Amino acid sequence: MSNIQLTVVGLGRMGANIARRIQAHAQTPVQIAVYDVNPDTVAKVAAEGFTPLASLSDLAQFNDAENPQFVWVMVPAEVTQKTIHAVAEHLAPGSTIIDGGNTFYRDDIANAAWLATKGINFVDVGTSGGVYGLDRGFSLMIGGDTDVVERLTPIFKAMAPGVESAERTPGRTGEPSNSEYGFLHCGPIGSGHFIKMVHNGIEYGAMAAYAEGLNLIHAAAQGIKHPTAVGEHVETKYEFDMEEVTEVWRRGSVVASWLLDLTATAYTEDPQLAGYEGSVSDSGEGRWTVQTAIDAGIPANVLSASLMGRFSSRGNDLYANKVLSAMRKKFGGHVEVKK
């Protein structure tokens, strides 16, 4: 069998680690080339044993009708389509472009249709694992034609965490499925990014739940006033150690998760979270998830609220709150209570 020829385009936080992960774990020979718009980054990563490309035109050297090449594009969503078009200029028919970034699934369908006019295959891969993917492996959600995806199986298997990364689900027997290794062919083009989109929407909701719960625990130190049976008010005050609370939850609790592991680590490093401003960015997937839920007429209350919470964290509700305060003063004479 011929060696697989793969080029990784985009050597940012995840792209370089994808190349490294494949290099370290591939059971089938994979020749890996690397390219980035920053020549210094290319040189640094190539020094680890990869073939450097000075420009995308260098992709032409790998065109081989008997062994079509694969190009993994790992760039920000806003430049993905531009990059795919630039890569395609130098590929022969039969080659395959893999979009491993966070692209809206509808754009995958458009990109695939355009590439098909040039005889170039397209595969979309929702890639989860972040900066930890090199050591832990990447969870992969894949969309594309079955025959093309099957040719890429050695690459996906090398990238994935492996069966040993989690206890086998009770009731599963026999040879492990690809999903148990950590990669899944979800369906036709766009389906991989669709599953990753919803995955990230769930991530927003889970993160918001942890944040709101820990905020309530943190508030207990300020005192919580509540009425008694006779109408009096008493104050309950607790001084909780947030680092220890998150630590105990990690062991045997139903809310244990990797997100909680990372939260516990953050508290260990910075118990007061003094190094954080609390302005939470959002990437496209959360918005796309909510938009798709609206299109489908499917309730997504938690996912929508968590997205709106991120907008609020950036002060985008300040003007609305001023309007609320103004209305209260005008209809009831209520004066703002300064913190």
PDB file of C-alpha atoms in Angstrom, residues 110-236:
ATOM      1  CA  ALA A 110     -21.496  24.855  -0.641  1.00  0.00           C
ATOM      2  CA  ASN A 111     -17.740  24.236  -0.449  1.00  0.00           C
ATOM      3  CA  ALA A 112     -18.153  20.580  -1.408  1.00  0.00           C
ATOM      4  CA  ALA A 113     -20.327  21.458  -4.396  1.00  0.00           C
ATOM      5  CA  TRP A 114     -17.740  23.954  -5.650  1.00  0.00           C
ATOM      6  CA  LEU A 115     -14.874  21.466  -5.213  1.00  0.00           C
ATOM      7  CA  ALA A 116     -16.853  18.762  -7.007  1.00  0.00           C
ATOM      8  CA  THR A 117     -16.766  20.875 -10.175  1.00  0.00           C
ATOM      9  CA  LYS A 118     -12.974  20.463 -10.051  1.00  0.00           C
ATOM     10  CA  GLY A 119     -13.090  16.749  -9.267  1.00  0.00           C
ATOM     11  CA  ILE A 120     -11.807  17.340  -5.723  1.00  0.00           C
ATOM     12  CA  ASN A 121     -13.320  15.474  -2.774  1.00  0.00           C
ATOM     13  CA  PHE A 122     -14.368  17.147   0.465  1.00  0.00           C
ATOM     14  CA  VAL A 123     -14.630  15.854   4.024  1.00  0.00           C
ATOM     15  CA  ASP A 124     -15.751  17.861   7.043  1.00  0.00           C
ATOM     16  CA  VAL A 125     -14.362  16.913  10.445  1.00  0.00           C
ATOM     17  CA  GLY A 126     -15.594  18.386  13.702  1.00  0.00           C
ATOM     18  CA  THR A 127     -12.472  18.219  15.853  1.00  0.00           C
ATOM     19  CA  SER A 128     -12.698  18.369  19.636  1.00  0.00           C
ATOM     20  CA  GLY A 129      -9.791  18.189  22.041  1.00  0.00           C
ATOM     21  CA  GLY A 130      -8.309  21.650  21.988  1.00  0.00           C
ATOM     22  CA  VAL A 131      -4.764  22.162  23.161  1.00  0.00           C
ATOM     23  CA  TYR A 132      -4.867  18.819  24.996  1.00  0.00           C
ATOM     24  CA  GLY A 133      -5.451  16.827  21.809  1.00  0.00           C
ATOM     25  CA  LEU A 134      -1.791  15.974  21.297  1.00  0.00           C
ATOM     26  CA  ASP A 135      -1.664  13.916  24.491  1.00  0.00           C
ATOM     27  CA  ARG A 136      -5.304  12.922  24.961  1.00  0.00           C
ATOM     28  CA  GLY A 137      -6.251  12.503  21.320  1.00  0.00           C
ATOM     29  CA  PHE A 138      -8.985  14.272  19.350  1.00  0.00           C
ATOM     30  CA  SER A 139     -12.654  13.335  19.251  1.00  0.00           C
ATOM     31  CA  LEU A 140     -13.621  13.413  15.572  1.00  0.00           C
ATOM     32  CA  MET A 141     -17.066  13.851  14.011  1.00  0.00           C
ATOM     33  CA  ILE A 142     -16.827  13.210  10.274  1.00  0.00           C
ATOM     34  CA  GLY A 143     -18.996  13.973   7.261  1.00  0.00           C
ATOM     35  CA  GLY A 144     -18.369  12.901   3.676  1.00  0.00           C
ATOM     36  CA  ASP A 145     -18.640  10.153   1.070  1.00  0.00           C
ATOM     37  CA  THR A 146     -18.059   6.712   2.544  1.00  0.00           C
ATOM     38  CA  ASP A 147     -15.279   5.636   0.174  1.00  0.00           C
ATOM     39  CA  VAL A 148     -13.279   8.828   0.800  1.00  0.00           C
ATOM     40  CA  VAL A 149     -13.752   8.636   4.571  1.00  0.00           C
ATOM     41  CA  GLU A 150     -12.641   5.000   4.620  1.00  0.00           C
ATOM     42  CA  ARG A 151      -9.379   5.922   2.891  1.00  0.00           C
ATOM     43  CA  LEU A 152      -8.762   8.397   5.703  1.00  0.00           C
ATOM     44  CA  THR A 153      -9.427   5.881   8.490  1.00  0.00           C
ATOM     45  CA  PRO A 154      -5.715   5.369   9.343  1.00  0.00           C
ATOM     46  CA  ILE A 155      -5.377   9.131   9.912  1.00  0.00           C
ATOM     47  CA  PHE A 156      -8.526   9.349  12.013  1.00  0.00           C
ATOM     48  CA  LYS A 157      -7.510   6.344  14.097  1.00  0.00           C
ATOM     49  CA  ALA A 158      -4.100   7.886  14.772  1.00  0.00           C
ATOM     50  CA  MET A 159      -5.694  11.153  15.897  1.00  0.00           C
ATOM     51  CA  ALA A 160      -8.417   9.639  18.084  1.00  0.00           C
ATOM     52  CA  PRO A 161      -7.990   8.923  21.821  1.00  0.00           C
ATOM     53  CA  GLY A 162      -8.441   5.164  21.454  1.00  0.00           C
ATOM     54  CA  VAL A 163     -10.674   2.593  23.143  1.00  0.00           C
ATOM     55  CA  GLU A 164      -8.629   2.709  26.331  1.00  0.00           C
ATOM     56  CA  SER A 165      -9.484   6.402  26.884  1.00  0.00           C
ATOM     57  CA  ALA A 166     -12.814   5.493  28.523  1.00  0.00           C
ATOM     58  CA  GLU A 167     -14.415   2.466  30.140  1.00  0.00           C
ATOM     59  CA  ARG A 168     -16.409   0.461  27.657  1.00  0.00           C
ATOM     60  CA  THR A 169     -20.143   1.142  27.795  1.00  0.00           C
ATOM     61  CA  PRO A 170     -21.969  -1.752  29.524  1.00  0.00           C
ATOM     62  CA  GLY A 171     -23.617  -3.961  26.938  1.00  0.00           C
ATOM     63  CA  ARG A 172     -21.085  -3.349  24.182  1.00  0.00           C
ATOM     64  CA  THR A 173     -19.269  -6.499  23.150  1.00  0.00           C
ATOM     65  CA  GLY A 174     -17.120  -7.761  20.304  1.00  0.00           C
ATOM     66  CA  GLU A 175     -14.803  -5.687  18.156  1.00  0.00           C
ATOM     67  CA  PRO A 176     -14.949  -2.010  19.182  1.00  0.00           C
ATOM     68  CA  SER A 177     -16.646   0.356  16.740  1.00  0.00           C
ATOM     69  CA  ASN A 178     -14.913   3.433  15.389  1.00  0.00           C
ATOM     70  CA  SER A 179     -16.895   5.588  17.822  1.00  0.00           C
ATOM     71  CA  GLU A 180     -15.297   3.666  20.679  1.00  0.00           C
ATOM     72  CA  TYR A 181     -11.904   4.635  19.319  1.00  0.00           C
ATOM     73  CA  GLY A 182     -13.084   8.244  19.295  1.00  0.00           C
ATOM     74  CA  PHE A 183     -14.053   8.944  15.676  1.00  0.00           C
ATOM     75  CA  LEU A 184     -17.377   8.585  13.892  1.00  0.00           C
ATOM     76  CA  HIS A 185     -18.489   8.862  10.280  1.00  0.00           C
ATOM     77  CA  CYS A 186     -21.711  10.730  11.015  1.00  0.00           C
ATOM     78  CA  GLY A 187     -23.111  10.761   7.477  1.00  0.00           C
ATOM     79  CA  PRO A 188     -22.879  12.796   4.253  1.00  0.00           C
ATOM     80  CA  ILE A 189     -21.120  16.126   3.770  1.00  0.00           C
ATOM     81  CA  GLY A 190     -21.920  18.619   6.516  1.00  0.00           C
ATOM     82  CA  SER A 191     -22.996  16.033   9.070  1.00  0.00           C
ATOM     83  CA  GLY A 192     -19.690  16.023  10.919  1.00  0.00           C
ATOM     84  CA  HIS A 193     -19.769  19.748  11.503  1.00  0.00           C
ATOM     85  CA  PHE A 194     -23.480  19.543  12.367  1.00  0.00           C
ATOM     86  CA  ILE A 195     -22.719  17.134  15.223  1.00  0.00           C
ATOM     87  CA  LYS A 196     -19.751  19.278  16.320  1.00  0.00           C
ATOM     88  CA  MET A 197     -21.958  22.379  16.231  1.00  0.00           C
ATOM     89  CA  VAL A 198     -24.451  20.806  18.623  1.00  0.00           C
ATOM     90  CA  HIS A 199     -21.566  19.442  20.713  1.00  0.00           C
ATOM     91  CA  ASN A 200     -20.303  22.997  21.196  1.00  0.00           C
ATOM     92  CA  GLY A 201     -23.799  24.274  21.962  1.00  0.00           C
ATOM     93  CA  ILE A 202     -24.016  21.677  24.738  1.00  0.00           C
ATOM     94  CA  GLU A 203     -20.575  22.792  25.896  1.00  0.00           C
ATOM     95  CA  TYR A 204     -21.904  26.347  26.282  1.00  0.00           C
ATOM     96  CA  GLY A 205     -24.783  25.094  28.400  1.00  0.00           C
ATOM     97  CA  ALA A 206     -22.634  22.841  30.587  1.00  0.00           C
ATOM     98  CA  MET A 207     -20.132  25.614  31.205  1.00  0.00           C
ATOM     99  CA  ALA A 208     -22.937  28.026  32.110  1.00  0.00           C
ATOM    100  CA  ALA A 209     -24.410  25.530  34.586  1.00  0.00           C
ATOM    101  CA  TYR A 210     -21.085  25.124  36.380  1.00  0.00           C
ATOM    102  CA  ALA A 211     -20.530  28.885  36.369  1.00  0.00           C
ATOM    103  CA  GLU A 212     -23.976  29.700  37.780  1.00  0.00           C
ATOM    104  CA  GLY A 213     -23.731  27.032  40.467  1.00  0.00           C
ATOM    105  CA  LEU A 214     -20.270  28.122  41.567  1.00  0.00           C
ATOM    106  CA  ASN A 215     -21.410  31.738  41.532  1.00  0.00           C
ATOM    107  CA  LEU A 216     -24.166  30.846  44.015  1.00  0.00           C
ATOM    108  CA  ILE A 217     -21.676  29.068  46.253  1.00  0.00           C
ATOM    109  CA  HIS A 218     -19.366  32.074  46.040  1.00  0.00           C
ATOM    110  CA  ALA A 219     -22.267  34.396  46.954  1.00  0.00           C
ATOM    111  CA  ALA A 220     -22.837  32.513  50.206  1.00  0.00           C
ATOM    112  CA  ALA A 221     -19.771  34.214  51.652  1.00  0.00           C
ATOM    113  CA  GLN A 222     -21.603  37.539  51.369  1.00  0.00           C
ATOM    114  CA  GLY A 223     -24.577  36.186  53.291  1.00  0.00           C
ATOM    115  CA  ILE A 224     -27.976  35.013  52.084  1.00  0.00           C
ATOM    116  CA  LYS A 225     -31.025  36.511  53.833  1.00  0.00           C
ATOM    117  CA  HIS A 226     -34.143  34.401  54.053  1.00  0.00           C
ATOM    118  CA  PRO A 227     -37.443  34.638  55.969  1.00  0.00           C
ATOM    119  CA  THR A 228     -38.355  32.462  58.927  1.00  0.00           C
ATOM    120  CA  ALA A 229     -41.791  31.030  59.707  1.00  0.00           C
ATOM    121  CA  VAL A 230     -42.630  34.035  61.860  1.00  0.00           C
ATOM    122  CA  GLY A 231     -41.716  36.587  59.217  1.00  0.00           C
ATOM    123  CA  GLU A 232     -38.329  37.510  60.546  1.00  0.00           C
ATOM    124  CA  HIS A 233     -35.250  37.473  58.352  1.00  0.00           C
ATOM    125  CA  VAL A 234     -32.071  35.652  59.199  1.00  0.00           C
ATOM    126  CA  GLU A 235     -28.787  35.518  57.378  1.00  0.00           C
ATOM    127  CA  THR A 236     -26.937  32.381  56.416  1.00  0.00           C
TER     128      THR A 236
END
